């Protein structure tokens, strides 16, 4: 953080300037605990019913501004991660799970984005990677660094 004036994580919902936190937007406050619990419980039931080669734990990771959902679990090894990515290409586990959540929770107006090999992120519409731009009027060029970038669907 010492090399950059601004530092944004979780789509810019956790924002730092000059190494100090200056803005934080929380998903649990935006959705409300009842809706959040309904979504989390739905995902856990869905994962419990999946028949996939391995499951390793930390299936739902609650972050400040988003929820990360991983059918294999974030505790998987790199080898298991790579194997799941191959398995997912054939069986479309993440894509089907994402589509099911979108249909089930259309009223919550969520963006659900597959962003890596083993999981998808869930956050309210408008909370995408452009969220932090409101803090950066002084810049002409802005660069995003991440492991994978796809358009929001």
C-alpha positions as a printed Julia matrix, in Angstrom:
153×3 Matrix{Float64}:
   0.0     0.0     0.0
   2.96    2.31    0.47
   3.6     2.45   -3.3
   0.19    3.83   -4.26
  -1.88    6.78   -3.11
  -5.12    4.77   -3.37
  -5.73    1.09   -2.71
  -9.11   -0.58   -3.29
 -10.23   -4.08   -2.45
 -13.55   -5.88   -2.8
 -14.54   -3.91   -5.89
 -13.52   -0.67   -4.19
 -15.91   -1.12   -1.27
 -12.94   -1.15    1.09
 -10.92    1.92    0.2
  -7.6     3.25    1.41
  -5.86    6.55    0.74
  -2.27    7.14    1.8
  -2.35    3.81    3.64
  -5.4     4.67    5.75
  -8.93    3.3     5.45
 -11.24    6.12    4.34
 -14.39    4.37    3.09
 -16.08    1.04    3.71
 -19.41   -0.17    2.33
 -20.85   -3.31    3.95
 -23.0    -5.85    2.15
 -24.79   -6.95    5.32
 -25.95   -3.38    5.94
 -27.1    -2.97    2.32
 -29.02   -6.26    2.09
 -30.1    -6.68    5.68
 -29.39   -9.74    7.78
 -32.61  -11.61    6.89
 -31.95  -11.47    3.13
 -28.28  -12.23    3.62
 -29.04  -15.31    5.72
 -31.61  -16.53    3.19
 -29.0   -16.29    0.43
 -26.24  -17.97    2.46
 -28.53  -20.8     3.57
 -29.65  -21.38   -0.01
 -26.02  -21.62   -1.17
 -25.05  -24.02    1.6
 -27.98  -26.31    0.77
 -27.09  -26.16   -2.94
 -23.45  -27.05   -2.23
 -24.49  -29.89    0.09
 -26.42  -31.47   -2.8
 -23.6   -31.13   -5.35
 -21.87  -34.32   -6.42
 -18.36  -33.12   -7.23
 -15.01  -34.92   -6.81
 -13.9   -33.04   -3.65
 -15.14  -30.49   -1.13
 -12.67  -28.82    1.21
 -14.33  -26.21    3.4
 -14.91  -22.47    3.52
 -17.68  -22.6     0.95
 -19.03  -19.16    1.82
 -16.56  -16.39    2.54
 -18.22  -13.3     3.95
 -16.25  -10.2     3.09
 -16.97   -6.55    3.79
 -18.56   -5.67    0.47
 -19.32   -9.04   -1.09
 -19.87  -12.73   -0.55
 -17.59  -15.24   -2.24
 -19.18  -18.63   -2.93
 -17.04  -21.69   -3.73
 -18.59  -25.13   -4.34
 -15.24  -26.91   -3.85
 -14.3   -24.68   -0.9
 -11.56  -22.1    -0.57
  -9.5   -24.53    1.52
  -8.67  -26.66   -1.53
  -5.05  -27.17   -2.56
  -3.65  -25.67   -5.76
  -3.78  -29.12   -7.36
  -7.45  -29.51   -6.37
  -8.17  -25.99   -7.63
  -6.67  -26.81  -11.02
  -8.54  -30.12  -11.19
 -11.82  -28.39  -10.32
 -11.24  -25.83  -13.08
 -10.92  -28.67  -15.6
 -13.96  -30.46  -14.12
 -15.96  -27.22  -14.21
 -15.16  -26.65  -17.9
 -16.96  -29.9   -18.68
 -19.74  -29.86  -16.07
 -20.38  -26.08  -15.76
 -20.79  -26.27  -11.97
 -20.12  -22.56  -11.39
 -22.25  -21.43  -14.32
 -25.25  -23.54  -13.26
 -24.93  -22.48   -9.62
 -24.69  -18.82  -10.66
 -27.77  -19.08  -12.89
 -29.74  -20.82  -10.15
 -28.89  -18.06   -7.66
 -29.8   -15.35  -10.17
 -33.24  -16.9   -10.71
 -33.86  -17.58   -7.02
 -32.81  -14.09   -5.86
 -33.86  -11.85   -8.75
 -35.64   -9.59   -6.24
 -32.37   -8.79   -4.44
 -30.86   -7.2    -7.58
 -27.5    -8.9    -7.18
 -24.57   -9.17   -9.53
 -23.14  -12.66   -9.47
 -19.82  -12.88  -11.26
 -17.54  -15.81  -11.87
 -14.12  -14.3   -11.4
 -11.68  -17.14  -10.94
 -11.25  -20.9   -11.06
 -13.31  -22.02   -8.08
 -15.85  -19.4    -7.05
 -18.13  -16.51   -7.81
 -18.63  -13.16   -6.11
 -22.03  -11.81   -5.09
 -22.77   -8.13   -4.51
 -25.55   -5.59   -5.09
 -25.91   -4.14   -8.59
 -23.71   -1.09   -9.03
 -21.06   -2.42   -6.66
 -18.77   -3.57   -9.47
 -15.15   -2.63  -10.1
 -16.24    0.84  -11.18
 -17.52    1.62   -7.64
 -14.23    3.23   -6.62
 -14.12    5.59   -9.6
 -16.1     8.17   -7.62
 -12.97    8.67   -5.5
 -10.62    9.15   -8.46
 -11.74   12.27  -10.34
  -8.18   13.59  -10.35
  -6.91   10.8   -12.65
  -7.19   10.29  -16.41
  -5.8     6.73  -16.51
  -6.83    4.04  -14.04
  -5.48    0.48  -14.04
  -7.06   -2.6   -12.53
  -4.91   -5.51  -11.32
  -6.56   -8.86  -10.69
  -6.38  -12.52  -11.55
  -9.3   -12.46  -14.0
 -11.56   -9.79  -15.44
 -14.8   -10.4   -17.29
 -17.74   -8.13  -18.12
 -20.51   -8.04  -15.53
 -23.41  -10.1   -16.79
